[in-house]
């Protein structure tokens, strides 16, 4: 499994990925799932992947080697596409090509074709965008209504995002929320594991990129996990106890005898 | 979808279920998924169900009508089984019978056979127990290591339980945690909906049962949801902001060009 979360904020982008890859529960490895393509002053495009590692690595290679544009026939790569939309379409086309190559043989082995990609970034003079590309090559874009996207095992980490993330969330706050969301997933899904790769990008900067790898020993992440746990414990303790006697109890389950 | 959580505590049992049933997203209804069988001074057995409503209703009917014990041939019902273990086995046998009746025709319609049951309770002079019965009729029991079970869409509501529930958690605290866990699920899964059915049972009391139905207007649940949201907001705001400059950044994702 995998967990990656991307946030699309007024201030910029936050992208966070775990690094655990597993072929069965008895065979786990560490592979980066977050990569970025930066041409100073011209483009910053970051990509996170979930699903089969063999498929996502093929897709990432293919978008670097380039594919012919279906209309013009000209070969485009992730470093030459003129817009973020065309970058998403390029990844979609790469996924379809990988599907054509591998799906039949994988199906014979009862392995499902599973790959999804998150794409965030900006080209100079254009708007910053965040996309999610599905395993059929179609894609959606984050908007103001729901300014985050998730790939991999999204459920454990979604409640805190649903509650707290808006476009106005500052990047530093969003990094905390992404790490809290990841912490919930790490605790409940062994297929998601440390270290983590984090990238933040400042809107309209092209070059305002910060990345870091967060390990088991990272003092900030350790502090955040401890404080979050302690705050949750305090939060439910502080809620007054239920007073069921006062409940009007209109729908007591029927007694079946 | 459904979400039900059961907790097995030194003080007793907490069982909480939503009531939403849906056949597609455009056809939702309200059905209780929590029922209990109480013989004063003799037995208290509570059952929660997830999966196809047609299947779970058949199972619940069958355990009331009775099934022959595979060894003695004598017909047993949920009101005559001598132990909680035999109650779990009775439900497992009912699931297998329902499977024999319906699975082939359902498979032809591409409908999967999906039912799971949670069973908690106590017979006088015996220990209180909590079981989960799978759709093959096999079952597991909650123990001290993990004193809660979930059926239905368990992921959204699991992180808070993983962090906070132990056997020593008092019933009143456990009710709060069950409601917080349900709140996270209600927010993220439209297939889980109010009202809720709650049952608490005091260990070794047989008759110490309290039930209530929690509606959208319930003042306690409304207060709990608001306070929990506010506490989470305060909790992540109180965590100091990340200081990425101080990170040793040992594993920056490779720049692929």
Short mmCIF file of C-alpha atoms in Angstrom, two decimals, chain A residues 32 34-39 64 79 153-156 158-160 162-164 172-173 175-177 179-180 183-184 187-188 197-198 210-214 218 220 223-224 227-229 231-233 235-242 244-245 247 249-257, chain B residues 32 34-39 64 79 153-156 158-160 162-164 172-173 175-177 179-180 183-184 187-188 197-198 210-214 218 220 223-224 227-229 231-233 235-242 244-245 247 249-257:
data_model
loop_
_atom_site.label_atom_id
_atom_site.label_comp_id
_atom_site.label_asym_id
_atom_site.label_seq_id
_atom_site.Cartn_x
_atom_site.Cartn_y
_atom_site.Cartn_z
CA UNK A 32 10.59 7.12 -3.15
CA UNK A 34 7.68 11.61 -4.80
CA UNK A 35 9.79 13.10 -7.56
CA UNK A 36 9.96 16.52 -9.10
CA UNK A 37 11.07 18.11 -12.33
CA UNK A 38 12.41 21.63 -11.93
CA UNK A 39 13.67 24.03 -14.58
CA UNK A 64 10.79 11.69 -19.26
CA UNK A 79 10.02 19.04 -19.41
CA UNK A 153 -5.04 4.13 1.34
CA UNK A 154 -6.85 7.41 1.86
CA UNK A 155 -9.41 6.59 4.54
CA UNK A 156 -7.47 6.65 7.81
CA UNK A 158 -9.09 11.70 5.54
CA UNK A 159 -11.12 12.80 8.59
CA UNK A 160 -8.60 15.41 9.74
CA UNK A 162 -12.08 16.95 5.79
CA UNK A 163 -12.28 18.95 9.00
CA UNK A 164 -9.37 21.30 8.65
CA UNK A 172 3.08 25.62 7.50
CA UNK A 173 -0.30 24.67 8.97
CA UNK A 175 2.33 20.60 6.51
CA UNK A 176 1.25 19.87 10.10
CA UNK A 177 -2.13 18.58 8.87
CA UNK A 179 1.81 14.91 8.83
CA UNK A 180 -1.12 14.30 11.22
CA UNK A 183 0.45 9.63 11.29
CA UNK A 184 -3.10 8.20 11.49
CA UNK A 187 -0.61 3.74 12.90
CA UNK A 188 -3.37 1.74 11.22
CA UNK A 197 9.15 12.52 1.50
CA UNK A 198 7.77 16.05 1.75
CA UNK A 210 11.61 22.87 -0.23
CA UNK A 211 11.95 19.13 0.19
CA UNK A 212 12.87 16.92 3.05
CA UNK A 213 12.96 13.29 4.03
CA UNK A 214 11.43 12.59 7.43
CA UNK A 218 13.09 13.17 12.95
CA UNK A 220 9.89 17.51 14.63
CA UNK A 223 7.22 15.85 18.69
CA UNK A 224 4.17 16.31 16.43
CA UNK A 227 1.64 16.24 20.98
CA UNK A 228 -1.16 15.17 18.68
CA UNK A 229 -1.74 11.96 20.65
CA UNK A 231 -4.07 16.51 22.58
CA UNK A 232 -6.56 13.88 21.36
CA UNK A 233 -6.51 12.17 24.75
CA UNK A 235 -9.81 16.43 23.95
CA UNK A 236 -12.06 13.45 24.56
CA UNK A 237 -11.47 13.55 28.31
CA UNK A 238 -12.57 17.20 28.34
CA UNK A 239 -15.92 16.43 26.71
CA UNK A 240 -18.55 16.03 29.45
CA UNK A 241 -19.78 12.45 29.98
CA UNK A 242 -23.04 11.41 28.31
CA UNK A 244 -28.36 8.97 28.89
CA UNK A 245 -31.14 9.43 31.42
CA UNK A 247 -32.18 11.26 26.34
CA UNK A 249 -34.91 7.63 23.67
CA UNK A 250 -37.47 7.66 20.87
CA UNK A 251 -36.25 4.64 18.95
CA UNK A 252 -35.12 1.91 21.29
CA UNK A 253 -34.22 -1.14 19.19
CA UNK A 254 -37.06 -3.67 19.21
CA UNK A 255 -36.82 -6.57 21.60
CA UNK A 256 -37.15 -9.71 19.48
CA UNK A 257 -38.29 -12.69 21.48
CA UNK B 32 -31.91 -0.60 12.82
CA UNK B 34 -28.61 -3.21 16.53
CA UNK B 35 -30.96 -5.60 18.30
CA UNK B 36 -30.79 -7.37 21.60
CA UNK B 37 -32.26 -10.42 23.24
CA UNK B 38 -32.76 -10.08 26.97
CA UNK B 39 -34.08 -12.62 29.47
CA UNK B 64 -34.76 -16.66 16.61
CA UNK B 79 -32.64 -17.63 23.62
CA UNK B 153 -16.58 0.82 6.80
CA UNK B 154 -14.09 0.67 9.65
CA UNK B 155 -11.23 2.84 8.41
CA UNK B 156 -12.36 6.41 9.04
CA UNK B 158 -10.30 3.42 13.53
CA UNK B 159 -7.46 5.88 14.31
CA UNK B 160 -9.14 7.30 17.44
CA UNK B 162 -6.34 2.60 18.04
CA UNK B 163 -5.06 5.50 20.09
CA UNK B 164 -7.45 5.53 23.01
CA UNK B 172 -18.78 6.57 29.78
CA UNK B 173 -15.42 7.40 28.21
CA UNK B 175 -19.26 5.90 24.68
CA UNK B 176 -17.60 9.23 23.90
CA UNK B 177 -14.89 7.47 21.88
CA UNK B 179 -19.38 8.56 19.12
CA UNK B 180 -16.18 10.35 18.02
CA UNK B 183 -18.60 11.15 13.79
CA UNK B 184 -15.44 10.75 11.66
CA UNK B 187 -18.40 13.02 7.88
CA UNK B 188 -16.51 11.00 5.28
CA UNK B 197 -28.47 3.13 18.01
CA UNK B 198 -26.41 2.79 21.17
CA UNK B 210 -29.19 1.03 28.54
CA UNK B 211 -30.16 1.83 25.00
CA UNK B 212 -30.83 5.00 23.15
CA UNK B 213 -31.41 6.31 19.67
CA UNK B 214 -29.34 9.37 18.82
CA UNK B 218 -29.61 15.03 19.97
CA UNK B 220 -25.34 15.61 23.62
CA UNK B 223 -22.22 19.18 21.62
CA UNK B 224 -19.71 16.32 21.33
CA UNK B 227 -16.32 20.25 20.93
CA UNK B 228 -14.36 17.53 19.18
CA UNK B 229 -14.01 19.63 16.02
CA UNK B 231 -10.46 20.63 20.06
CA UNK B 232 -8.87 19.16 16.90
CA UNK B 233 -8.54 22.63 15.38
CA UNK B 235 -4.70 20.83 18.80
CA UNK B 236 -3.03 21.23 15.43
CA UNK B 237 -2.77 25.00 15.82
CA UNK B 238 -0.98 24.50 19.15
CA UNK B 239 1.71 22.31 17.59
CA UNK B 240 4.74 24.50 16.76
CA UNK B 241 5.30 25.08 13.03
CA UNK B 242 7.83 22.89 11.23
CA UNK B 244 12.54 22.66 7.72
CA UNK B 245 15.83 24.51 7.71
CA UNK B 247 16.12 19.16 8.95
CA UNK B 249 17.36 16.34 4.64
CA UNK B 250 19.26 13.14 3.95
CA UNK B 251 17.01 11.79 1.21
CA UNK B 252 15.88 14.54 -1.11
CA UNK B 253 14.00 12.96 -4.01
CA UNK B 254 16.24 12.65 -7.05
CA UNK B 255 15.89 15.25 -9.74
CA UNK B 256 15.14 13.37 -12.95
CA UNK B 257 16.12 15.30 -16.01
#
